[in-house]
Tab-separated table of C-alpha atoms in Angstrom:
chain	number	residue	atom	x	y	z
C	22	UNK	CA	-172.308	58.869	-230.831
C	23	UNK	CA	-172.104	62.187	-229.006
C	24	UNK	CA	-171.891	61.762	-225.228
C	25	UNK	CA	-173.131	64.889	-223.366
C	26	UNK	CA	-171.243	64.029	-220.159
C	27	UNK	CA	-167.957	63.612	-222.033
C	28	UNK	CA	-168.571	66.903	-223.851
C	29	UNK	CA	-169.118	68.740	-220.569
C	30	UNK	CA	-165.915	67.262	-219.078
C	31	UNK	CA	-163.961	68.204	-222.218
C	32	UNK	CA	-165.216	71.801	-222.098
C	33	UNK	CA	-164.327	72.069	-218.388
C	34	UNK	CA	-160.656	71.301	-219.260
C	35	UNK	CA	-159.679	69.765	-215.886
C	36	UNK	CA	-156.045	69.981	-214.820
C	37	UNK	CA	-154.631	68.165	-211.793
C	38	UNK	CA	-152.816	70.356	-209.290
C	39	UNK	CA	-152.263	68.752	-205.908
C	40	UNK	CA	-152.952	65.631	-203.834
C	41	UNK	CA	-152.061	64.573	-200.303
C	42	UNK	CA	-152.538	61.856	-197.706
C	43	UNK	CA	-154.656	62.710	-194.658
C	44	UNK	CA	-155.206	60.771	-191.439
C	45	UNK	CA	-157.028	61.412	-188.186
C	46	UNK	CA	-157.311	59.807	-184.764
C	47	UNK	CA	-159.212	60.535	-181.574
C	48	UNK	CA	-160.886	63.945	-181.302
C	49	UNK	CA	-160.145	65.844	-184.496
C	50	UNK	CA	-161.836	68.107	-187.000
C	51	UNK	CA	-160.914	70.593	-189.716
C	52	UNK	CA	-163.128	73.376	-191.037
C	53	UNK	CA	-162.186	74.429	-194.581
C	54	UNK	CA	-163.495	77.729	-195.897
C	55	UNK	CA	-165.016	78.047	-199.368
C	56	UNK	CA	-162.441	77.137	-202.034
C	57	UNK	CA	-164.301	77.437	-205.341
C	58	UNK	CA	-162.172	74.892	-207.218
C	59	UNK	CA	-163.053	71.179	-207.553
C	60	UNK	CA	-161.705	68.790	-204.923
C	61	UNK	CA	-161.886	65.059	-204.270
C	62	UNK	CA	-161.252	62.528	-201.535
C	63	UNK	CA	-161.041	58.735	-201.317
C	64	UNK	CA	-161.307	56.938	-197.956
C	65	UNK	CA	-158.554	54.327	-197.860
C	66	UNK	CA	-159.585	52.854	-194.499
C	67	UNK	CA	-161.652	53.712	-191.436
C	68	UNK	CA	-164.549	56.162	-191.055
C	69	UNK	CA	-165.046	59.917	-190.721
C	70	UNK	CA	-167.762	62.564	-190.932
C	71	UNK	CA	-168.149	65.108	-193.744
C	72	UNK	CA	-170.438	68.136	-193.407
C	73	UNK	CA	-170.639	70.325	-196.540
C	74	UNK	CA	-172.353	73.711	-196.196
C	75	UNK	CA	-176.022	73.484	-197.114
C	76	UNK	CA	-175.963	69.675	-197.467
C	77	UNK	CA	-176.821	66.773	-195.141
C	78	UNK	CA	-173.820	65.442	-193.196
C	79	UNK	CA	-172.303	62.201	-194.499
C	80	UNK	CA	-170.541	59.312	-192.803
C	81	UNK	CA	-167.698	58.214	-195.060
C	82	UNK	CA	-166.507	54.605	-194.971
C	83	UNK	CA	-163.487	52.799	-196.407
C	84	UNK	CA	-163.749	52.661	-200.203
C	85	UNK	CA	-165.975	55.752	-200.462
C	86	UNK	CA	-165.220	58.569	-202.894
C	87	UNK	CA	-166.357	62.194	-202.690
C	88	UNK	CA	-166.173	64.872	-205.391
C	89	UNK	CA	-167.006	68.536	-204.704
C	90	UNK	CA	-167.181	70.214	-208.147
C	91	UNK	CA	-167.021	73.737	-206.683
C	92	UNK	CA	-165.895	72.991	-203.069
C	93	UNK	CA	-168.030	75.162	-200.784
C	94	UNK	CA	-167.085	75.398	-197.108
C	95	UNK	CA	-167.034	72.053	-195.299
C	96	UNK	CA	-165.951	70.319	-192.103
C	97	UNK	CA	-164.314	66.901	-191.984
C	98	UNK	CA	-163.885	65.228	-188.621
C	99	UNK	CA	-163.951	62.164	-186.428
C	100	UNK	CA	-166.989	61.330	-184.316
C	101	UNK	CA	-165.884	62.788	-180.965
C	102	UNK	CA	-166.992	66.353	-180.019
C	103	UNK	CA	-164.315	68.865	-180.966
C	104	UNK	CA	-163.839	72.499	-182.012
C	105	UNK	CA	-162.484	72.130	-185.549
C	106	UNK	CA	-159.239	73.686	-186.672
C	107	UNK	CA	-159.916	76.362	-189.289
C	108	UNK	CA	-158.081	76.297	-192.614
C	109	UNK	CA	-158.337	78.638	-195.585
C	110	UNK	CA	-157.175	76.534	-198.563
C	111	UNK	CA	-156.673	79.655	-200.674
C	112	UNK	CA	-153.821	80.897	-198.452
C	113	UNK	CA	-152.620	77.841	-196.498
C	114	UNK	CA	-149.267	76.484	-197.777
C	115	UNK	CA	-149.355	73.093	-199.453
C	116	UNK	CA	-148.226	70.498	-196.878
C	117	UNK	CA	-145.400	68.074	-197.533
C	118	UNK	CA	-146.113	64.459	-196.760
C	119	UNK	CA	-149.179	63.052	-195.022
C	120	UNK	CA	-151.209	65.421	-192.854
C	121	UNK	CA	-152.135	64.004	-189.425
C	122	UNK	CA	-155.007	65.412	-187.347
C	123	UNK	CA	-155.894	64.683	-183.728
C	124	UNK	CA	-153.920	62.163	-181.677
C	125	UNK	CA	-150.410	61.889	-183.058
C	126	UNK	CA	-149.320	58.439	-181.953
C	127	UNK	CA	-150.713	55.049	-182.820
C	128	UNK	CA	-152.901	53.754	-185.597
C	129	UNK	CA	-155.199	56.364	-187.202
C	130	UNK	CA	-158.982	55.984	-187.131
C	131	UNK	CA	-159.165	56.990	-190.766
C	132	UNK	CA	-156.825	57.395	-193.725
C	133	UNK	CA	-157.788	59.418	-196.777
C	134	UNK	CA	-156.259	60.491	-200.047
C	135	UNK	CA	-157.487	63.904	-201.109
C	136	UNK	CA	-156.637	66.648	-203.504
C	137	UNK	CA	-157.865	69.414	-205.733
C	138	UNK	CA	-157.582	70.449	-209.346
C	139	UNK	CA	-158.750	73.318	-211.516
C	140	UNK	CA	-161.156	73.661	-214.408
C	141	UNK	CA	-159.184	75.609	-216.998
C	142	UNK	CA	-162.261	76.792	-218.896
C	143	UNK	CA	-163.551	80.317	-218.188
C	144	UNK	CA	-166.998	78.709	-218.625
C	145	UNK	CA	-166.472	76.386	-215.667
C	146	UNK	CA	-169.212	77.986	-213.539
C	147	UNK	CA	-171.666	77.453	-216.393
C	148	UNK	CA	-171.093	73.702	-216.525
C	149	UNK	CA	-170.555	73.143	-212.795
C	150	UNK	CA	-174.001	74.595	-212.054
C	151	UNK	CA	-175.525	71.509	-213.735
C	152	UNK	CA	-173.544	69.102	-211.526
C	153	UNK	CA	-174.412	68.060	-207.950
C	154	UNK	CA	-172.839	70.068	-205.111
C	155	UNK	CA	-171.633	66.808	-203.539
C	156	UNK	CA	-170.929	63.595	-205.440
C	157	UNK	CA	-170.691	60.707	-202.950
C	158	UNK	CA	-169.928	57.299	-204.423
C	159	UNK	CA	-169.714	54.437	-201.887
C	160	UNK	CA	-167.332	51.562	-202.443
C	161	UNK	CA	-166.262	51.791	-206.094
C	162	UNK	CA	-162.779	50.286	-206.335
C	163	UNK	CA	-162.065	51.867	-209.745
C	164	UNK	CA	-162.287	55.348	-208.216
C	165	UNK	CA	-159.864	54.505	-205.401
C	166	UNK	CA	-157.451	53.129	-208.002
C	167	UNK	CA	-157.683	56.314	-210.079
C	168	UNK	CA	-157.111	58.503	-207.002
C	169	UNK	CA	-154.032	56.435	-206.123
C	170	UNK	CA	-152.718	56.837	-209.670
C	171	UNK	CA	-153.247	60.615	-209.435
C	172	UNK	CA	-151.349	60.663	-206.135
C	173	UNK	CA	-148.473	58.593	-207.556
C	174	UNK	CA	-148.191	60.828	-210.613
C	175	UNK	CA	-148.261	64.116	-208.666
C	176	UNK	CA	-145.504	62.935	-206.322
C	177	UNK	CA	-142.993	62.364	-209.119
C	178	UNK	CA	-141.611	64.479	-211.959
C	179	UNK	CA	-141.750	61.962	-214.787
C	180	UNK	CA	-141.878	62.651	-218.516
C	181	UNK	CA	-145.405	63.310	-219.787
C	182	UNK	CA	-146.621	64.023	-216.241
C	183	UNK	CA	-148.975	66.886	-217.153
C	184	UNK	CA	-150.692	64.956	-219.933
C	185	UNK	CA	-151.047	61.826	-217.780
C	186	UNK	CA	-152.556	63.855	-214.924
C	187	UNK	CA	-155.006	65.573	-217.262
C	188	UNK	CA	-156.243	62.232	-218.595
C	189	UNK	CA	-156.425	60.705	-215.110
C	190	UNK	CA	-158.514	63.585	-213.794
C	191	UNK	CA	-160.836	63.361	-216.812
C	192	UNK	CA	-161.294	59.641	-216.084
C	193	UNK	CA	-161.819	60.373	-212.394
C	194	UNK	CA	-164.560	62.896	-213.148
C	195	UNK	CA	-166.392	60.710	-215.655
C	196	UNK	CA	-166.200	57.617	-213.436
C	197	UNK	CA	-167.467	59.546	-210.398
C	198	UNK	CA	-170.330	61.255	-212.212
C	199	UNK	CA	-171.583	58.162	-214.009
C	200	UNK	CA	-171.381	56.129	-210.785
C	201	UNK	CA	-173.721	58.515	-208.994
C	202	UNK	CA	-177.195	57.209	-208.229
C	203	UNK	CA	-179.735	59.277	-210.178
C	204	UNK	CA	-182.107	59.231	-207.230
C	205	UNK	CA	-179.565	61.084	-205.076
C	206	UNK	CA	-178.767	63.865	-207.519
C	207	UNK	CA	-180.429	67.289	-207.638
C	208	UNK	CA	-181.917	68.612	-210.907
C	209	UNK	CA	-179.209	68.801	-213.547
C	210	UNK	CA	-177.507	67.033	-216.414
C	211	UNK	CA	-176.830	63.797	-214.500
C	212	UNK	CA	-180.460	63.327	-213.559
C	213	UNK	CA	-181.528	64.135	-217.108
C	214	UNK	CA	-179.150	61.548	-218.593
C	215	UNK	CA	-180.397	58.961	-216.072
C	216	UNK	CA	-184.000	59.484	-217.208
C	217	UNK	CA	-184.745	56.926	-219.929
C	218	UNK	CA	-187.268	59.254	-221.587
C	219	UNK	CA	-185.218	62.469	-221.460
C	220	UNK	CA	-181.770	61.042	-222.269
C	221	UNK	CA	-182.539	60.536	-226.007
C	222	UNK	CA	-183.610	64.192	-226.348
C	223	UNK	CA	-180.499	65.463	-224.537
C	224	UNK	CA	-178.260	63.316	-226.746
C	225	UNK	CA	-180.081	64.529	-229.866
C	226	UNK	CA	-179.455	68.166	-228.881
C	227	UNK	CA	-175.754	67.500	-228.389
C	228	UNK	CA	-175.368	65.284	-231.440
C	229	UNK	CA	-177.224	67.565	-233.850
C	230	UNK	CA	-176.536	71.026	-232.484
C	231	UNK	CA	-177.161	72.693	-235.839
C	232	UNK	CA	-180.773	71.523	-236.174
C	233	UNK	CA	-183.550	74.103	-235.595
C	234	UNK	CA	-185.005	72.105	-232.710
C	235	UNK	CA	-188.505	72.673	-231.360
C	236	UNK	CA	-190.008	71.377	-228.128
C	237	UNK	CA	-192.405	69.243	-230.203
C	238	UNK	CA	-189.517	67.522	-232.051
C	239	UNK	CA	-187.625	66.834	-228.832
C	240	UNK	CA	-190.785	65.559	-227.154
C	241	UNK	CA	-191.264	63.108	-230.043
C	242	UNK	CA	-187.745	61.695	-229.519
C	243	UNK	CA	-188.707	61.114	-225.879
C	244	UNK	CA	-192.070	59.538	-226.767
C	245	UNK	CA	-193.875	62.139	-224.658
C	246	UNK	CA	-196.475	64.776	-225.366
C	247	UNK	CA	-195.171	68.319	-225.758
C	248	UNK	CA	-196.522	69.464	-222.384
C	249	UNK	CA	-195.395	66.318	-220.532
C	250	UNK	CA	-191.898	66.585	-222.027
C	251	UNK	CA	-191.572	70.290	-221.178
C	252	UNK	CA	-192.649	69.740	-217.563
C	253	UNK	CA	-190.503	66.641	-217.066
C	254	UNK	CA	-187.398	68.188	-218.639
C	255	UNK	CA	-187.709	71.406	-216.607
C	256	UNK	CA	-188.255	69.503	-213.354
C	257	UNK	CA	-185.451	66.997	-213.985
C	258	UNK	CA	-182.736	69.134	-215.591
C	259	UNK	CA	-183.548	72.347	-213.743
C	260	UNK	CA	-184.350	74.592	-216.706
C	261	UNK	CA	-186.626	74.434	-219.794
C	262	UNK	CA	-185.393	72.483	-222.849
C	263	UNK	CA	-184.973	75.493	-225.136
C	264	UNK	CA	-183.029	77.341	-222.440
C	265	UNK	CA	-180.782	74.319	-221.963
C	266	UNK	CA	-180.204	74.172	-225.726
C	267	UNK	CA	-179.442	77.901	-225.916
C	268	UNK	CA	-176.964	77.748	-223.022
C	269	UNK	CA	-175.210	74.731	-224.516
C	270	UNK	CA	-174.967	76.435	-227.926
C	271	UNK	CA	-173.471	79.514	-226.287
C	272	UNK	CA	-170.968	77.384	-224.339
C	273	UNK	CA	-169.818	75.690	-227.565
C	274	UNK	CA	-169.724	79.065	-229.345
C	275	UNK	CA	-167.500	80.559	-226.646
C	276	UNK	CA	-165.096	77.658	-227.000
C	277	UNK	CA	-164.935	78.126	-230.784
C	278	UNK	CA	-164.455	81.885	-230.479
C	279	UNK	CA	-161.568	81.450	-228.047
C	280	UNK	CA	-159.789	79.369	-230.671
C	281	UNK	CA	-159.927	82.383	-233.045
C	282	UNK	CA	-159.738	80.048	-236.054
C	283	UNK	CA	-163.291	80.561	-237.386
C	284	UNK	CA	-165.224	83.572	-238.600
C	285	UNK	CA	-168.383	84.705	-236.812
C	286	UNK	CA	-170.442	83.242	-239.663
C	287	UNK	CA	-168.696	79.875	-239.352
C	288	UNK	CA	-169.228	79.795	-235.592
C	289	UNK	CA	-172.885	80.706	-236.098
C	290	UNK	CA	-173.349	77.778	-238.491
C	291	UNK	CA	-171.591	75.346	-236.120
C	292	UNK	CA	-174.042	76.126	-233.300
C	293	UNK	CA	-177.278	76.173	-235.282
C	294	UNK	CA	-177.813	79.756	-236.489
C	295	UNK	CA	-178.668	80.493	-240.105
C	296	UNK	CA	-177.108	83.961	-240.089
C	297	UNK	CA	-174.319	85.799	-238.315
C	298	UNK	CA	-176.704	88.616	-237.319
C	299	UNK	CA	-179.138	86.259	-235.561
C	300	UNK	CA	-176.246	84.557	-233.768
C	301	UNK	CA	-174.710	87.897	-232.770
C	302	UNK	CA	-177.984	89.058	-231.239
C	303	UNK	CA	-178.420	85.823	-229.263
C	304	UNK	CA	-174.777	85.751	-228.144
C	305	UNK	CA	-174.828	89.402	-227.056
C	306	UNK	CA	-177.994	88.869	-225.012
C	307	UNK	CA	-176.631	85.736	-223.337
C	308	UNK	CA	-172.994	86.702	-222.790
C	309	UNK	CA	-173.252	90.491	-222.474
C	310	UNK	CA	-171.100	91.481	-225.456
C	311	UNK	CA	-170.928	90.754	-229.210
C	312	UNK	CA	-169.006	87.649	-230.310
C	313	UNK	CA	-166.356	89.690	-232.142
C	314	UNK	CA	-165.479	91.670	-229.028
C	315	UNK	CA	-165.557	88.472	-226.952
C	316	UNK	CA	-163.035	86.827	-229.309
C	317	UNK	CA	-160.743	89.891	-229.360
C	318	UNK	CA	-160.751	89.937	-225.544
C	319	UNK	CA	-159.377	86.399	-225.542
C	320	UNK	CA	-162.666	84.791	-224.627
C	321	UNK	CA	-163.199	86.507	-221.291
C	322	UNK	CA	-166.655	88.025	-221.043
C	323	UNK	CA	-168.280	89.972	-218.207
C	324	UNK	CA	-169.456	87.861	-215.279
C	325	UNK	CA	-173.224	87.510	-215.126
C	326	UNK	CA	-175.234	85.421	-212.694
C	327	UNK	CA	-178.880	84.349	-212.562
C	328	UNK	CA	-181.157	86.537	-210.505
C	329	UNK	CA	-182.167	85.154	-207.069
C	330	UNK	CA	-184.342	82.082	-207.494
C	331	UNK	CA	-183.649	81.771	-211.229
C	332	UNK	CA	-182.581	78.326	-212.378
C	333	UNK	CA	-179.992	78.562	-215.102
C	334	UNK	CA	-176.342	78.370	-215.881
C	335	UNK	CA	-174.023	80.998	-214.445
C	336	UNK	CA	-172.285	82.959	-217.137
C	337	UNK	CA	-168.565	83.700	-217.217
């Protein structure tokens, strides 16, 4: 059975890069500027405050896990008033050993294990736009265990390290995203998969990408009327069903074209187009250049973003 969440994680191609221990005591706070790459944090013990730009502030407790798929600017701190230290993660050198903030001596108020990784896919922005800005999962022991395994693996140069880290980060992402409460997530793929009526339609689109789907057919798989399905899908996922299907087909097509192992006609057939010309027209409109040129350029198309207020996937 095709699993849409697993497909999205696979296309993102996560690679682990760095992890570190962090502790704080007394009056402390750090303001990190926008990073753009995914980051994560597990609270090993104690409590702290996390304020992500544009999101409600969170109190993090021991056992909590936080994932920021695109890491906007944020402040992490204790609970005493303080002017936070400013850090630009894009230029700051990677620290060695545990980083201590605030009062130096004595037992810390909080201990965390944090880190960041990269999404290797040039289509990362496209997929990340369907994920929540902040994924906060309280008290899931499996996530803390995975974060500890990532930390152990990054601290040593053992055989197979890169492959182990890649698999651990994939597990970390899937475990975090599927542990998220659907009621707390904004419109996107997670909320759609958590909807018992919409999930069958989403899985059908992923499982049978080559079918000439219509809204009526997808509505039938969800046991909803055409109009009720269209409204519910758009409200829950954040874009209309046919637009979601088109964007997913184009994401898969870009991945196939980067491999440079298939002809344009073969790629067209794999993503549900009956002719290369129809596929070329759709691809050019969506990506900004014909598929042949995209493949010759190594799979790097022009950057295009939705207009203000438009709900859709960012294009890479």
